JSON list of C-alpha atoms in Angstrom, two decimals:
[
{"chain": "A", "resi": 4, "resn": "MET", "atom": "CA", "xyz": [1.57, 19.31, -27.52]},
{"chain": "A", "resi": 5, "resn": "SER", "atom": "CA", "xyz": [1.72, 22.99, -26.78]},
{"chain": "A", "resi": 6, "resn": "ASN", "atom": "CA", "xyz": [2.08, 24.33, -23.28]},
{"chain": "A", "resi": 7, "resn": "ALA", "atom": "CA", "xyz": [-1.22, 26.22, -23.70]},
{"chain": "A", "resi": 8, "resn": "TYR", "atom": "CA", "xyz": [-3.06, 22.98, -24.47]},
{"chain": "A", "resi": 9, "resn": "GLU", "atom": "CA", "xyz": [-1.49, 21.17, -21.54]},
{"chain": "A", "resi": 10, "resn": "GLU", "atom": "CA", "xyz": [-2.38, 24.01, -19.17]},
{"chain": "A", "resi": 11, "resn": "TYR", "atom": "CA", "xyz": [-5.94, 24.08, -20.51]},
{"chain": "A", "resi": 12, "resn": "MET", "atom": "CA", "xyz": [-6.32, 20.32, -19.91]},
{"chain": "A", "resi": 13, "resn": "LYS", "atom": "CA", "xyz": [-4.94, 20.63, -16.38]},
{"chain": "A", "resi": 14, "resn": "GLN", "atom": "CA", "xyz": [-7.65, 23.17, -15.58]},
{"chain": "A", "resi": 15, "resn": "ILE", "atom": "CA", "xyz": [-10.39, 21.09, -17.22]},
{"chain": "A", "resi": 16, "resn": "VAL", "atom": "CA", "xyz": [-9.56, 17.90, -15.29]},
{"chain": "A", "resi": 17, "resn": "LYS", "atom": "CA", "xyz": [-8.82, 19.58, -11.95]},
{"chain": "A", "resi": 18, "resn": "PRO", "atom": "CA", "xyz": [-12.36, 19.09, -10.58]},
{"chain": "A", "resi": 19, "resn": "MET", "atom": "CA", "xyz": [-12.27, 15.46, -11.75]},
{"chain": "A", "resi": 20, "resn": "ARG", "atom": "CA", "xyz": [-9.02, 14.93, -9.84]},
{"chain": "A", "resi": 21, "resn": "ASP", "atom": "CA", "xyz": [-10.23, 16.86, -6.80]},
{"chain": "A", "resi": 22, "resn": "GLU", "atom": "CA", "xyz": [-13.35, 14.72, -6.43]},
{"chain": "A", "resi": 23, "resn": "LEU", "atom": "CA", "xyz": [-11.25, 11.70, -5.46]},
{"chain": "A", "resi": 24, "resn": "ILE", "atom": "CA", "xyz": [-8.57, 13.67, -3.62]},
{"chain": "A", "resi": 25, "resn": "GLN", "atom": "CA", "xyz": [-11.25, 15.21, -1.40]},
{"chain": "A", "resi": 26, "resn": "ALA", "atom": "CA", "xyz": [-12.43, 11.67, -0.64]},
{"chain": "A", "resi": 27, "resn": "ASN", "atom": "CA", "xyz": [-8.93, 10.85, 0.72]},
{"chain": "A", "resi": 28, "resn": "PHE", "atom": "CA", "xyz": [-7.52, 9.16, -2.37]},
{"chain": "A", "resi": 29, "resn": "LYS", "atom": "CA", "xyz": [-3.80, 9.71, -2.87]},
{"chain": "A", "resi": 30, "resn": "GLU", "atom": "CA", "xyz": [-3.14, 10.83, -6.41]},
{"chain": "A", "resi": 31, "resn": "LEU", "atom": "CA", "xyz": [-0.12, 9.22, -8.07]},
{"chain": "A", "resi": 32, "resn": "THR", "atom": "CA", "xyz": [0.93, 11.39, -11.01]},
{"chain": "A", "resi": 33, "resn": "SER", "atom": "CA", "xyz": [4.25, 9.92, -12.09]},
{"chain": "A", "resi": 34, "resn": "GLU", "atom": "CA", "xyz": [5.81, 6.54, -12.70]},
{"chain": "A", "resi": 35, "resn": "GLU", "atom": "CA", "xyz": [8.16, 7.22, -9.78]},
{"chain": "A", "resi": 36, "resn": "GLU", "atom": "CA", "xyz": [5.25, 7.87, -7.41]},
{"chain": "A", "resi": 37, "resn": "VAL", "atom": "CA", "xyz": [3.55, 4.64, -8.46]},
{"chain": "A", "resi": 38, "resn": "GLU", "atom": "CA", "xyz": [6.75, 2.62, -8.08]},
{"chain": "A", "resi": 39, "resn": "SER", "atom": "CA", "xyz": [7.51, 4.19, -4.71]},
{"chain": "A", "resi": 40, "resn": "PHE", "atom": "CA", "xyz": [4.02, 3.42, -3.45]},
{"chain": "A", "resi": 41, "resn": "MET", "atom": "CA", "xyz": [4.03, -0.11, -4.85]},
{"chain": "A", "resi": 42, "resn": "ASP", "atom": "CA", "xyz": [7.50, -0.93, -3.48]},
{"chain": "A", "resi": 43, "resn": "SER", "atom": "CA", "xyz": [6.02, -2.22, -0.27]},
{"chain": "A", "resi": 44, "resn": "PRO", "atom": "CA", "xyz": [2.25, -1.96, -0.12]},
{"chain": "A", "resi": 45, "resn": "ASP", "atom": "CA", "xyz": [0.97, -3.47, 3.08]},
{"chain": "A", "resi": 46, "resn": "GLY", "atom": "CA", "xyz": [-2.59, -4.69, 3.35]},
{"chain": "A", "resi": 47, "resn": "THR", "atom": "CA", "xyz": [-5.14, -3.78, 0.71]},
{"chain": "A", "resi": 48, "resn": "THR", "atom": "CA", "xyz": [-5.14, -0.96, -1.84]},
{"chain": "A", "resi": 49, "resn": "PHE", "atom": "CA", "xyz": [-8.12, 0.33, -3.76]},
{"chain": "A", "resi": 50, "resn": "VAL", "atom": "CA", "xyz": [-7.04, 1.88, -7.08]},
{"chain": "A", "resi": 51, "resn": "VAL", "atom": "CA", "xyz": [-9.29, 4.03, -9.24]},
{"chain": "A", "resi": 52, "resn": "VAL", "atom": "CA", "xyz": [-8.09, 4.62, -12.79]},
{"chain": "A", "resi": 53, "resn": "ASN", "atom": "CA", "xyz": [-9.76, 7.99, -13.32]},
{"chain": "A", "resi": 54, "resn": "SER", "atom": "CA", "xyz": [-10.90, 9.36, -16.67]},
{"chain": "A", "resi": 55, "resn": "VAL", "atom": "CA", "xyz": [-12.62, 12.37, -18.26]},
{"chain": "A", "resi": 56, "resn": "CYS", "atom": "CA", "xyz": [-15.46, 10.29, -19.73]},
{"chain": "A", "resi": 57, "resn": "GLY", "atom": "CA", "xyz": [-19.05, 10.49, -18.62]},
{"chain": "A", "resi": 58, "resn": "CYS", "atom": "CA", "xyz": [-19.09, 7.07, -17.00]},
{"chain": "A", "resi": 59, "resn": "ALA", "atom": "CA", "xyz": [-16.21, 8.15, -14.77]},
{"chain": "A", "resi": 60, "resn": "ALA", "atom": "CA", "xyz": [-18.09, 11.29, -13.74]},
{"chain": "A", "resi": 61, "resn": "GLY", "atom": "CA", "xyz": [-21.53, 9.79, -13.35]},
{"chain": "A", "resi": 62, "resn": "LEU", "atom": "CA", "xyz": [-20.69, 6.28, -12.19]},
{"chain": "A", "resi": 63, "resn": "ALA", "atom": "CA", "xyz": [-17.09, 5.39, -11.29]},
{"chain": "A", "resi": 64, "resn": "ARG", "atom": "CA", "xyz": [-16.10, 8.28, -9.03]},
{"chain": "A", "resi": 65, "resn": "PRO", "atom": "CA", "xyz": [-19.44, 8.44, -7.18]},
{"chain": "A", "resi": 66, "resn": "ALA", "atom": "CA", "xyz": [-19.48, 4.66, -6.73]},
{"chain": "A", "resi": 67, "resn": "ALA", "atom": "CA", "xyz": [-15.90, 4.57, -5.45]},
{"chain": "A", "resi": 68, "resn": "ILE", "atom": "CA", "xyz": [-16.58, 7.34, -2.95]},
{"chain": "A", "resi": 69, "resn": "ASN", "atom": "CA", "xyz": [-19.92, 5.90, -1.81]},
{"chain": "A", "resi": 70, "resn": "ALA", "atom": "CA", "xyz": [-18.45, 2.42, -1.38]},
{"chain": "A", "resi": 71, "resn": "ILE", "atom": "CA", "xyz": [-15.71, 3.80, 0.87]},
{"chain": "A", "resi": 72, "resn": "GLU", "atom": "CA", "xyz": [-18.20, 5.84, 2.89]},
{"chain": "A", "resi": 73, "resn": "GLU", "atom": "CA", "xyz": [-20.80, 3.07, 3.24]},
{"chain": "A", "resi": 74, "resn": "SER", "atom": "CA", "xyz": [-18.70, -0.07, 3.69]},
{"chain": "A", "resi": 75, "resn": "ASP", "atom": "CA", "xyz": [-17.80, -1.38, 7.12]},
{"chain": "A", "resi": 76, "resn": "ALA", "atom": "CA", "xyz": [-14.67, -3.04, 5.74]},
{"chain": "A", "resi": 77, "resn": "LYS", "atom": "CA", "xyz": [-12.33, -0.57, 4.08]},
{"chain": "A", "resi": 78, "resn": "PRO", "atom": "CA", "xyz": [-9.08, -0.88, 2.12]},
{"chain": "A", "resi": 79, "resn": "ASP", "atom": "CA", "xyz": [-5.90, 0.20, 3.90]},
{"chain": "A", "resi": 80, "resn": "HIS", "atom": "CA", "xyz": [-4.93, 2.52, 1.03]},
{"chain": "A", "resi": 81, "resn": "LEU", "atom": "CA", "xyz": [-6.85, 4.58, -1.53]},
{"chain": "A", "resi": 82, "resn": "VAL", "atom": "CA", "xyz": [-4.95, 5.67, -4.64]},
{"chain": "A", "resi": 83, "resn": "THR", "atom": "CA", "xyz": [-5.80, 7.02, -8.06]},
{"chain": "A", "resi": 84, "resn": "VAL", "atom": "CA", "xyz": [-4.10, 7.53, -11.41]},
{"chain": "A", "resi": 85, "resn": "PHE", "atom": "CA", "xyz": [-5.56, 9.60, -14.25]},
{"chain": "A", "resi": 86, "resn": "ALA", "atom": "CA", "xyz": [-5.68, 7.89, -17.65]},
{"chain": "A", "resi": 87, "resn": "GLY", "atom": "CA", "xyz": [-4.95, 10.17, -20.58]},
{"chain": "A", "resi": 88, "resn": "GLN", "atom": "CA", "xyz": [-3.43, 12.81, -18.31]},
{"chain": "A", "resi": 89, "resn": "ASP", "atom": "CA", "xyz": [-0.71, 11.10, -16.27]},
{"chain": "A", "resi": 90, "resn": "LYS", "atom": "CA", "xyz": [0.16, 8.52, -18.89]},
{"chain": "A", "resi": 91, "resn": "GLU", "atom": "CA", "xyz": [3.36, 7.17, -17.32]},
{"chain": "A", "resi": 92, "resn": "ALA", "atom": "CA", "xyz": [1.74, 6.79, -13.89]},
{"chain": "A", "resi": 93, "resn": "THR", "atom": "CA", "xyz": [-1.26, 5.04, -15.41]},
{"chain": "A", "resi": 94, "resn": "ALA", "atom": "CA", "xyz": [0.90, 2.69, -17.48]},
{"chain": "A", "resi": 95, "resn": "SER", "atom": "CA", "xyz": [3.01, 1.88, -14.44]},
{"chain": "A", "resi": 96, "resn": "MET", "atom": "CA", "xyz": [-0.04, 1.08, -12.30]},
{"chain": "A", "resi": 97, "resn": "ARG", "atom": "CA", "xyz": [-1.57, -1.01, -15.08]},
{"chain": "A", "resi": 98, "resn": "ASP", "atom": "CA", "xyz": [1.60, -3.13, -15.08]},
{"chain": "A", "resi": 99, "resn": "TYR", "atom": "CA", "xyz": [0.35, -4.49, -11.74]},
{"chain": "A", "resi": 100, "resn": "PHE", "atom": "CA", "xyz": [-3.01, -5.47, -13.24]},
{"chain": "A", "resi": 101, "resn": "LYS", "atom": "CA", "xyz": [-1.71, -8.73, -14.72]},
{"chain": "A", "resi": 102, "resn": "GLY", "atom": "CA", "xyz": [-4.28, -10.45, -16.92]},
{"chain": "A", "resi": 103, "resn": "TYR", "atom": "CA", "xyz": [-6.54, -7.41, -17.25]},
{"chain": "A", "resi": 104, "resn": "GLU", "atom": "CA", "xyz": [-6.85, -5.28, -20.36]},
{"chain": "A", "resi": 105, "resn": "PRO", "atom": "CA", "xyz": [-6.29, -1.53, -19.98]},
{"chain": "A", "resi": 106, "resn": "SER", "atom": "CA", "xyz": [-9.60, 0.12, -19.21]},
{"chain": "A", "resi": 107, "resn": "SER", "atom": "CA", "xyz": [-10.60, 3.66, -18.31]},
{"chain": "A", "resi": 108, "resn": "PRO", "atom": "CA", "xyz": [-12.21, 4.15, -15.96]},
{"chain": "A", "resi": 109, "resn": "SER", "atom": "CA", "xyz": [-11.58, 1.03, -13.97]},
{"chain": "A", "resi": 110, "resn": "MET", "atom": "CA", "xyz": [-11.11, -0.02, -10.36]},
{"chain": "A", "resi": 111, "resn": "ALA", "atom": "CA", "xyz": [-8.86, -2.60, -8.79]},
{"chain": "A", "resi": 112, "resn": "LEU", "atom": "CA", "xyz": [-8.54, -3.96, -5.28]},
{"chain": "A", "resi": 113, "resn": "LEU", "atom": "CA", "xyz": [-5.06, -5.24, -4.56]},
{"chain": "A", "resi": 114, "resn": "LYS", "atom": "CA", "xyz": [-3.80, -7.32, -1.68]},
{"chain": "A", "resi": 115, "resn": "GLY", "atom": "CA", "xyz": [-0.13, -6.49, -1.59]},
{"chain": "A", "resi": 116, "resn": "LYS", "atom": "CA", "xyz": [0.72, -6.30, -5.29]},
{"chain": "A", "resi": 117, "resn": "GLU", "atom": "CA", "xyz": [-1.87, -8.86, -6.42]},
{"chain": "A", "resi": 118, "resn": "VAL", "atom": "CA", "xyz": [-5.20, -7.86, -7.96]},
{"chain": "A", "resi": 119, "resn": "VAL", "atom": "CA", "xyz": [-7.95, -9.67, -6.07]},
{"chain": "A", "resi": 120, "resn": "HIS", "atom": "CA", "xyz": [-10.90, -7.81, -7.61]},
{"chain": "A", "resi": 121, "resn": "PHE", "atom": "CA", "xyz": [-11.16, -5.79, -10.83]},
{"chain": "A", "resi": 122, "resn": "ILE", "atom": "CA", "xyz": [-13.96, -3.75, -12.36]},
{"chain": "A", "resi": 123, "resn": "PRO", "atom": "CA", "xyz": [-13.35, -2.76, -16.00]},
{"chain": "A", "resi": 124, "resn": "ARG", "atom": "CA", "xyz": [-15.13, 0.01, -17.87]},
{"chain": "A", "resi": 125, "resn": "GLU", "atom": "CA", "xyz": [-17.70, -2.35, -19.36]},
{"chain": "A", "resi": 126, "resn": "ASP", "atom": "CA", "xyz": [-18.85, -3.30, -15.84]},
{"chain": "A", "resi": 127, "resn": "ILE", "atom": "CA", "xyz": [-19.13, 0.39, -14.95]},
{"chain": "A", "resi": 128, "resn": "GLU", "atom": "CA", "xyz": [-20.82, 2.05, -17.92]},
{"chain": "A", "resi": 129, "resn": "ASP", "atom": "CA", "xyz": [-23.82, -0.29, -18.14]},
{"chain": "A", "resi": 130, "resn": "ASN", "atom": "CA", "xyz": [-24.62, -0.37, -14.42]},
{"chain": "A", "resi": 131, "resn": "GLU", "atom": "CA", "xyz": [-26.22, 1.85, -11.81]},
{"chain": "A", "resi": 132, "resn": "VAL", "atom": "CA", "xyz": [-24.09, 3.50, -9.12]},
{"chain": "A", "resi": 133, "resn": "GLU", "atom": "CA", "xyz": [-25.78, 1.32, -6.49]},
{"chain": "A", "resi": 134, "resn": "GLU", "atom": "CA", "xyz": [-24.78, -1.87, -8.32]},
{"chain": "A", "resi": 135, "resn": "ILE", "atom": "CA", "xyz": [-21.14, -0.75, -8.52]},
{"chain": "A", "resi": 136, "resn": "VAL", "atom": "CA", "xyz": [-21.18, 0.23, -4.83]},
{"chain": "A", "resi": 137, "resn": "ARG", "atom": "CA", "xyz": [-22.57, -3.21, -3.95]},
{"chain": "A", "resi": 138, "resn": "ASN", "atom": "CA", "xyz": [-19.88, -4.88, -6.10]},
{"chain": "A", "resi": 139, "resn": "LEU", "atom": "CA", "xyz": [-17.14, -2.90, -4.34]},
{"chain": "A", "resi": 140, "resn": "SER", "atom": "CA", "xyz": [-18.62, -3.35, -0.87]},
{"chain": "A", "resi": 141, "resn": "GLU", "atom": "CA", "xyz": [-18.73, -7.11, -1.34]},
{"chain": "A", "resi": 142, "resn": "ALA", "atom": "CA", "xyz": [-15.08, -7.11, -2.45]},
{"chain": "A", "resi": 143, "resn": "PHE", "atom": "CA", "xyz": [-14.09, -4.94, 0.53]},
{"chain": "A", "resi": 144, "resn": "ALA", "atom": "CA", "xyz": [-15.95, -7.30, 2.90]},
{"chain": "A", "resi": 145, "resn": "LYS", "atom": "CA", "xyz": [-14.18, -10.31, 1.40]},
{"chain": "A", "resi": 146, "resn": "TYR", "atom": "CA", "xyz": [-10.63, -8.94, 1.21]},
{"chain": "A", "resi": 147, "resn": "CYS", "atom": "CA", "xyz": [-10.33, -6.01, 3.64]},
{"chain": "A", "resi": 148, "resn": "LYS", "atom": "CA", "xyz": [-10.15, -7.36, 7.17]}
]
């Protein structure tokens, strides 16, 4: 890929990245950052696998942010990787999603390094934001003490 293309894509996805960053998600952009974070995660971690698709923009990101804002129980950590942009970081994070097919966007709630709740793309794109928020809120209530 040319440098011009890569720079263009960085500018296009910046608002998509910023939406989660502004909601206090830590963006992990390299395999090293993922591994460093996952070396010793304590408590619960909510991971959003971000994407440029419409269901990420209209459903996944708003639902993730609303669930965090509205839920009484909250994960200890909020992190995000960007599929298609930070490929090594995304692949590294997906290595922790044992038993789940790669999906973008998707969301995972981990307790330590174990996935305790997973929402793949197919459970995002055919639902309303409110349904996804309810799904996440119930998972937070169950696993985030």
